[in-house]
Structures are given as C-alpha cells and as structure tokens.
Amino acid sequence: MRHVLATALLCTSTTLAYAEADHSAIALATLREVIRPGYAALAEQAAALNDKVGSLCREPSASSLEASRAAFAAAVRAWSKVEILRFGPITEGNRYERLFYWPDPKGLGQRQIQAALAGRDEAVTLPDALPGKSVALQGLPALEYLLFGDGAETLSAPAGDGAFRCAFALAVAVNIDRIAKSVVEDWREGSRYDKAFLSPGPEDSIYRAPKEVTLDLFKSFTSGIELVRDQKLAKPLGAAATEAKPRLASFWRSGLSLANAAGNLEGVRALFKSGFAQVVAKDAPGVESSILFDLDHAIDVLSGIDEPMAKVVQDAASRDKIEALRVSLKSAAQTAADAISRGAGLAFGFNAMDGD
C-alpha cells in the first residue's frame, strides 16, 4: 500500500520538475545533517536519563529526583527534534509509539500506569518484560507521570511506596535508552536503512526510487508543522480561554509542552535547511529566507514563554502570540510546500499523519 500511494503521487509530477531536483543529494544531506545527529543526541540524552533514574533508585533524595527530572527534560528536548521523522527504523516494532504514546485524549496511559502501581505489577519493573506490556507504559509520557505525576514525591523518600514506583521508572528509562540506541544502530553506515535511503532500487522493500525518499522527507516537513499548529497548540488553547484544555498538551505535567513544540519546529527547520531550502531557492529565489524567518520567529516565541500550559492558555498576551505564530506557520507551510512540490516534482496534500 505504501508504494502504491507513493507511486501515484510521483506519477503526477512533471518531467521538468523531476530533472531539477537532486533527490540523492537531498537524502545524503538530510541523513548526515539531521537524521544521524538527531538520533545520536537522543541516544546520548536517553543514556544520561537512564543513569540519573538509576541513581535516584539507589539513593533516593530530593536532589536525585531533581536530577532525574532535569535529565528527563533534556531527553524530551532531544526527542522533540526527531519526533517529526515518521519513517525509517523508528517505525519498526512500534518503536515510535513505545517512545511517545501521544495524543492520549482519554487518559488511557494514566489509567494503565495507575493500575500498574496500585496492583504492583512486577512486569513493569523488569526491563526485559516491559516491552511486552502496553505501549502506554513504556515511553516518555509514562516516565513523565512517574517523575512528575500524583505520588511522584515518594521517589525522594528512602523508604515506602517510592521503591516500586522507582523500579517502574527505571525500567521505562532503560526501555527508552534501548530504543534510542537501536534506532541509531539501524541508521549506521552500511545498514539496511542506510543503503535503502541513499541507494534505493526497484527491488528494495523500503524505497524503490530516490524520489520516494524525498517524498518521506516532504511529508515529515509538512506534517511536522501541522502537528505543532493543530495538535500541540490549537487543541490545548481552544477557541477561547474558557474553552481551553491544557491537559491535551504534550508533557503538561513537566511543564515542557511549549519546549516540545519548539523542538518539533527546530526539527522542521533542520529538515528544511538540509535539503529543501536549495529546492525552494531554485524555484523561487528569496522565498527560502522568508520561510526560515517564520520558523525562527515561531521557535523564538515558543521558547520565550516560560510558563506551564495551564497558565499560558489563560494569559491573553500569550494566547495572542501563539495565535499569531500559528497564522504565520500556516502561510510558511503552504508557501514552502508549493515550492518544494514544484521544485522536487512531488504532489502536495499528503502527509504522514494520514497514515500509510
């Protein structure tokens, strides 16, 4: 099905546009400048998180809990930059969902975590058993609840209910660490995905033509902006402050909602700069600078709001800033998508969030 959709899209392009885009160069630049460094950074922060949570469990204290929370924030920021990449090894074995089970509008993850805590389900404390449990128990949102949610203060006590909770948190941290390392390994030079990404062929089960690689990158770019505009910002904000639902935001417990959204846009910007900026510059000189300006501005605005989402959605000035950047992001996304689709010979209007 994936290749049928891709082929249908590719067939809509013109011969001239196909000749103008160097799809192999786009793939190589993105792999070297975005994909490998991004996942390497995630793996580094995941390893540090694993280490800090391990220290917390061995020597519980207020300071070790704060160190674990700081390491969690660093891991979330690293994840945010590659979150938009919905292709490649991260999609195998439910790795993406196991790392980031979100959105969860009905609170399924919270209920499952609370049930595991109340029932003292030993499997959630075992790193080798946890991957067989629900994806909602395995990733960053689960660890956020354990470190920041109801009862998290018990983690700093040397005795009591915190021991089981910490063992659960450590198993999740180990799981995150292992997934991040496995994705880095699967993108290494000479790997199956490396070869398919850089040298696709008609018999390959991943990519049959260089243009299919560009299509996946294009989908990540367009859906990345859509993700931020419509899910990370619009849904929690609501149409008015009285209709706001801040708990629909990602990472609201840890106060990292806007940092997550800003990181997503940093990933979008890196993706654009690595390959698509040149395509846009050829199609419409100067437009690439305008697109980068809008992305830079949105990142600066989100990074400059240092408040939890519950306060942001009730603050008129913050709401106005976010609504304004949502408008500019929509314009930038449309302008970029039109120029990229022409310059790279791709059909516009298909994104990774529609499913494969």
Coordinates of C-alpha atoms in Angstrom, one line a residue:
M1 CA 0.0 0.0 0.0
R2 CA 2.8 2.4 0.9
H3 CA 4.4 2.0 -2.6
V4 CA 1.1 2.2 -4.4
L5 CA 0.4 5.6 -2.7
A6 CA 3.9 6.8 -3.3
T7 CA 3.9 5.8 -7.0
A8 CA 0.5 7.5 -7.6
L9 CA 1.9 10.7 -6.1
L10 CA 5.2 10.5 -8.0
C11 CA 3.4 10.0 -11.3
T12 CA 1.7 13.4 -11.0
S13 CA 5.0 15.3 -11.3
T14 CA 6.4 16.8 -14.4
T15 CA 9.5 15.6 -16.2
L16 CA 11.0 19.1 -15.9
A17 CA 10.5 19.3 -12.1
Y18 CA 12.0 15.8 -11.7
A19 CA 15.1 16.9 -13.5
E20 CA 15.5 20.0 -11.4
A21 CA 15.8 18.2 -8.0
D22 CA 18.8 16.2 -7.0
H23 CA 17.0 13.7 -4.8
S24 CA 20.1 11.7 -3.9
A25 CA 21.8 14.9 -2.7
I26 CA 18.8 15.8 -0.6
A27 CA 18.8 12.3 1.0
L28 CA 22.6 12.4 1.8
A29 CA 22.4 15.9 3.3
T30 CA 19.4 15.0 5.5
L31 CA 20.9 11.8 6.7
R32 CA 24.2 13.4 7.6
E33 CA 22.9 16.7 9.0
V34 CA 19.6 15.8 10.6
I35 CA 18.8 12.1 11.0
R36 CA 22.0 10.7 12.3
P37 CA 22.9 13.7 14.6
G38 CA 19.3 13.9 15.8
Y39 CA 19.0 10.3 16.9
A40 CA 22.6 10.3 18.3
A41 CA 21.6 13.2 20.5
L42 CA 18.5 11.4 21.6
A43 CA 20.6 8.3 22.5
E44 CA 23.0 10.4 24.4
Q45 CA 20.3 12.0 26.5
A46 CA 18.4 8.7 26.9
A47 CA 21.6 7.1 28.4
A48 CA 22.0 10.1 30.8
L49 CA 18.4 9.7 31.8
N50 CA 18.8 6.0 32.4
D51 CA 21.8 6.8 34.6
K52 CA 20.1 9.5 36.6
V53 CA 17.0 7.4 37.3
G54 CA 19.2 4.5 38.3
S55 CA 21.0 6.8 40.8
L56 CA 17.6 8.0 42.1
C57 CA 16.5 4.5 42.8
R58 CA 19.8 3.6 44.5
E59 CA 20.0 6.8 46.6
P60 CA 16.6 8.4 46.8
S61 CA 16.6 12.1 47.8
A62 CA 15.2 15.4 46.7
S63 CA 18.3 16.3 44.8
S64 CA 18.4 13.0 42.9
L65 CA 14.8 13.4 42.0
E66 CA 15.5 16.9 40.6
A67 CA 18.5 15.5 38.7
S68 CA 16.2 12.8 37.1
R69 CA 13.7 15.5 36.2
A70 CA 16.4 17.6 34.6
A71 CA 17.6 14.6 32.6
F72 CA 14.1 13.9 31.6
A73 CA 13.7 17.4 30.2
A74 CA 16.9 17.1 28.2
A75 CA 15.7 13.8 26.8
V76 CA 12.4 15.4 25.8
R77 CA 14.1 18.2 24.0
A78 CA 16.3 15.8 22.1
W79 CA 13.3 13.6 21.2
S80 CA 11.3 16.7 20.1
K81 CA 13.8 17.4 17.3
V82 CA 13.4 14.0 15.7
E83 CA 9.7 13.4 16.6
I84 CA 8.6 14.7 13.2
L85 CA 10.5 11.9 11.4
R86 CA 7.8 9.3 11.0
F87 CA 9.8 7.0 8.7
G88 CA 12.7 4.6 9.0
P89 CA 13.8 2.3 11.9
I90 CA 11.7 4.3 14.4
T91 CA 8.6 2.9 12.8
E92 CA 9.6 -0.7 13.2
G93 CA 8.4 -2.8 16.2
N94 CA 6.1 0.1 17.4
R95 CA 9.3 1.9 18.5
Y96 CA 7.7 5.3 17.8
E97 CA 4.6 4.6 19.9
R98 CA 6.7 2.9 22.6
L99 CA 8.7 6.0 22.9
F100 CA 5.9 8.5 22.6
Y101 CA 2.3 7.4 23.2
W102 CA 0.5 10.6 22.4
P103 CA -2.0 12.1 21.9
D104 CA -4.0 10.3 24.6
P105 CA -7.1 12.4 25.0
K106 CA -9.0 9.8 27.1
G107 CA -6.1 9.4 29.5
L108 CA -5.6 5.7 28.8
G109 CA -1.9 5.9 29.7
Q110 CA -2.6 7.4 33.1
R111 CA -5.2 4.8 34.0
Q112 CA -2.8 2.0 33.0
I113 CA 0.1 3.4 34.9
Q114 CA -2.1 3.9 38.0
A115 CA -3.4 0.4 37.7
A116 CA 0.2 -1.0 37.4
L117 CA 1.2 1.0 40.5
A118 CA -1.8 0.0 42.6
G119 CA -1.6 -3.7 41.6
R120 CA 2.2 -3.8 42.0
D121 CA 2.6 -5.4 38.5
E122 CA 6.1 -6.8 38.7
A123 CA 6.4 -6.9 34.9
V124 CA 6.6 -3.2 34.6
T125 CA 9.7 -3.1 36.8
L126 CA 11.6 -5.6 34.6
P127 CA 13.3 -4.0 31.5
D128 CA 13.1 -7.3 29.6
A129 CA 9.3 -7.7 30.3
L130 CA 8.2 -4.1 29.9
P131 CA 8.3 -4.2 26.1
G132 CA 5.6 -6.9 26.1
K133 CA 3.3 -4.6 28.0
S134 CA 1.1 -1.8 26.6
V135 CA 2.9 0.9 24.7
A136 CA 1.3 3.4 27.1
L137 CA 3.5 2.1 29.9
Q138 CA 6.8 2.2 28.1
G139 CA 7.9 5.7 26.9
L140 CA 8.4 9.3 27.7
P141 CA 4.8 10.1 28.7
A142 CA 4.8 7.2 31.1
L143 CA 8.1 8.3 32.7
E144 CA 6.8 11.8 32.9
Y145 CA 3.8 10.6 35.0
L146 CA 6.2 8.6 37.3
L147 CA 8.5 11.5 37.8
F148 CA 6.0 14.4 37.9
G149 CA 2.5 12.9 38.4
D150 CA 0.5 12.2 41.5
G151 CA 2.7 10.4 44.1
A152 CA 6.0 11.4 42.5
E153 CA 7.2 12.9 45.8
T154 CA 7.5 9.4 47.2
L155 CA 10.5 8.9 44.9
S156 CA 12.6 11.1 47.1
A157 CA 11.9 9.1 50.2
P158 CA 14.4 6.4 51.3
A159 CA 11.6 4.0 52.2
G160 CA 7.9 3.4 51.5
D161 CA 5.9 3.4 48.3
G162 CA 8.6 5.1 46.2
A163 CA 10.7 1.9 45.7
F164 CA 8.2 0.2 43.4
R165 CA 7.5 3.4 41.6
C166 CA 11.2 4.0 41.1
A167 CA 11.8 0.4 39.8
F168 CA 9.0 1.1 37.3
A169 CA 10.6 4.4 36.3
L170 CA 14.0 2.8 35.9
A171 CA 12.5 0.0 33.6
V172 CA 11.0 2.7 31.5
A173 CA 14.2 4.7 31.3
V174 CA 16.1 1.5 30.3
N175 CA 13.5 0.9 27.6
I176 CA 13.8 4.4 26.2
D177 CA 17.6 4.0 26.3
R178 CA 17.5 0.7 24.4
I179 CA 15.1 2.0 21.8
A180 CA 17.2 5.1 21.1
K181 CA 20.3 3.0 20.8
S182 CA 18.6 0.6 18.4
V183 CA 17.5 3.4 16.1
V184 CA 21.0 4.8 16.0
E185 CA 22.3 1.3 15.1
D186 CA 19.8 0.9 12.4
W187 CA 20.8 4.2 10.7
R188 CA 24.5 3.4 10.9
E189 CA 26.6 3.5 7.7
G190 CA 26.1 0.3 5.7
S191 CA 22.9 -0.7 7.5
R192 CA 19.8 -1.8 5.6
Y193 CA 18.1 1.6 6.0
D194 CA 21.3 3.5 5.1
K195 CA 21.6 1.6 1.9
A196 CA 17.9 1.9 1.1
F197 CA 17.9 5.7 1.9
L198 CA 20.9 6.5 -0.2
S199 CA 20.7 3.9 -2.9
P200 CA 17.1 2.9 -3.4
G201 CA 16.2 0.5 -6.2
P202 CA 13.2 -1.2 -7.8
E203 CA 13.6 -4.4 -5.8
D204 CA 14.0 -2.7 -2.5
S205 CA 11.2 -3.2 0.0
I206 CA 11.8 0.2 1.7
Y207 CA 12.4 2.7 -1.2
R208 CA 12.2 1.9 -4.9
A209 CA 13.4 5.3 -6.2
P210 CA 15.3 8.3 -4.9
K211 CA 12.1 10.4 -5.2
E212 CA 10.4 8.2 -2.7
V213 CA 13.0 9.3 -0.1
T214 CA 12.3 12.9 -0.9
L215 CA 8.6 12.3 -0.5
D216 CA 9.0 10.9 3.0
L217 CA 11.1 14.0 3.9
F218 CA 8.5 16.2 2.4
K219 CA 5.7 14.5 4.4
S220 CA 7.8 15.0 7.6
F221 CA 8.2 18.7 6.8
T222 CA 4.5 19.4 6.1
S223 CA 3.1 17.1 8.8
G224 CA 5.6 18.5 11.4
I225 CA 4.3 22.0 11.0
E226 CA 0.7 20.7 11.1
L227 CA 1.5 18.7 14.2
V228 CA 2.6 21.8 16.0
R229 CA -0.1 24.2 14.7
D230 CA -3.1 21.9 15.1
Q231 CA -2.3 19.4 17.9
K232 CA 0.4 20.8 20.1
L233 CA -1.0 24.4 20.1
A234 CA -4.6 24.7 18.8
K235 CA -6.2 21.8 20.8
P236 CA -4.9 22.9 24.2
L237 CA -5.6 26.6 23.5
G238 CA -9.2 26.1 22.4
A239 CA -11.2 28.8 20.6
A240 CA -11.1 30.9 23.8
A241 CA -9.7 30.8 27.3
T242 CA -13.0 29.5 28.6
E243 CA -12.7 26.6 26.2
A244 CA -9.0 25.8 26.8
K245 CA -7.9 22.2 27.6
P246 CA -4.3 22.5 28.7
R247 CA -4.2 18.8 29.7
L248 CA -4.5 17.9 26.0
A249 CA -1.0 19.3 25.6
S250 CA 2.0 17.1 25.4
F251 CA 4.2 16.9 28.5
W252 CA 1.9 19.2 30.5
R253 CA 2.8 17.7 33.9
S254 CA 6.5 18.5 33.4
G255 CA 5.9 22.0 32.0
L256 CA 7.6 21.0 28.8
S257 CA 4.6 21.5 26.4
L258 CA 6.0 24.5 24.6
A259 CA 9.6 23.3 24.7
N260 CA 8.3 20.1 22.9
A261 CA 6.5 22.2 20.3
A262 CA 9.6 24.4 19.8
G263 CA 11.8 21.3 19.4
N264 CA 9.4 20.0 16.8
L265 CA 9.9 23.2 14.8
E266 CA 13.6 23.0 15.3
G267 CA 13.4 19.6 13.6
V268 CA 11.3 21.1 10.8
R269 CA 13.8 23.9 10.3
A270 CA 16.8 21.5 10.2
L271 CA 15.0 19.4 7.7
F272 CA 14.2 22.4 5.5
K273 CA 17.8 23.8 5.7
S274 CA 19.5 20.4 5.0
G275 CA 17.9 19.9 1.6
F276 CA 14.7 21.7 0.8
A277 CA 15.9 25.3 1.1
Q278 CA 18.0 24.8 -2.0
V279 CA 15.0 23.4 -3.9
V280 CA 12.9 26.4 -2.9
A281 CA 15.7 28.8 -3.7
K282 CA 15.8 27.4 -7.3
D283 CA 12.0 27.6 -7.6
A284 CA 11.5 31.0 -6.0
P285 CA 14.7 32.8 -5.0
G286 CA 14.4 34.6 -1.7
V287 CA 11.4 32.6 -0.5
E288 CA 13.6 30.2 1.4
S289 CA 14.8 33.1 3.6
S290 CA 11.2 34.1 4.3
I291 CA 10.3 30.6 5.4
L292 CA 13.3 30.3 7.7
F293 CA 12.4 33.7 9.2
D294 CA 8.9 32.5 10.1
L295 CA 10.3 29.2 11.5
D296 CA 12.9 31.1 13.5
H297 CA 10.3 33.5 14.9
A298 CA 7.9 30.7 15.9
I299 CA 10.7 28.9 17.7
D300 CA 11.8 32.1 19.5
V301 CA 8.2 32.9 20.6
L302 CA 7.6 29.4 22.0
S303 CA 11.0 29.2 23.7
G304 CA 10.4 32.6 25.3
I305 CA 7.2 31.6 27.1
D306 CA 8.4 30.1 30.3
E307 CA 5.1 29.1 31.8
P308 CA 3.2 25.8 32.1
M309 CA 0.4 25.3 29.6
A310 CA -2.3 25.7 32.3
K311 CA -1.2 29.4 32.7
V312 CA -0.4 30.0 29.1
V313 CA -3.9 29.2 27.9
Q314 CA -5.4 31.7 30.4
D315 CA -3.0 34.5 29.6
A316 CA -4.3 36.9 26.9
A317 CA -0.9 38.1 25.7
S318 CA 0.5 34.5 25.4
R319 CA -2.6 33.4 23.6
D320 CA -2.3 36.3 21.1
K321 CA 1.4 35.4 20.5
I322 CA 0.6 31.8 19.8
E323 CA -2.3 32.5 17.6
A324 CA -0.2 34.9 15.5
L325 CA 2.6 32.4 15.1
R326 CA 0.0 29.7 14.1
V327 CA -1.1 32.0 11.2
S328 CA 2.5 32.6 10.1
L329 CA 3.3 28.9 10.3
K330 CA 0.3 28.1 8.1
S331 CA 1.5 30.6 5.5
A332 CA 5.1 29.4 5.6
A333 CA 4.0 25.8 5.3
Q334 CA 1.8 26.5 2.3
T335 CA 4.5 28.6 0.6
A336 CA 7.2 26.0 1.3
A337 CA 5.1 23.0 0.3
D338 CA 4.1 24.6 -3.0
A339 CA 7.7 25.5 -3.9
I340 CA 9.1 22.1 -2.8
S341 CA 6.4 20.2 -4.6
R342 CA 7.2 22.1 -7.8
G343 CA 10.9 22.0 -7.5
A344 CA 11.1 18.4 -6.4
G345 CA 8.3 17.1 -8.6
L346 CA 6.1 16.0 -5.7
A347 CA 2.3 16.1 -5.3
F348 CA 1.1 18.3 -2.4
G349 CA -1.5 17.4 0.1
F350 CA -0.3 14.1 1.5
N351 CA 1.3 13.8 4.9
A352 CA 2.5 11.1 7.3
M353 CA -0.3 11.7 9.8
D354 CA -2.9 10.5 7.2
G355 CA -1.4 7.0 7.6
D356 CA 0.4 4.8 5.1

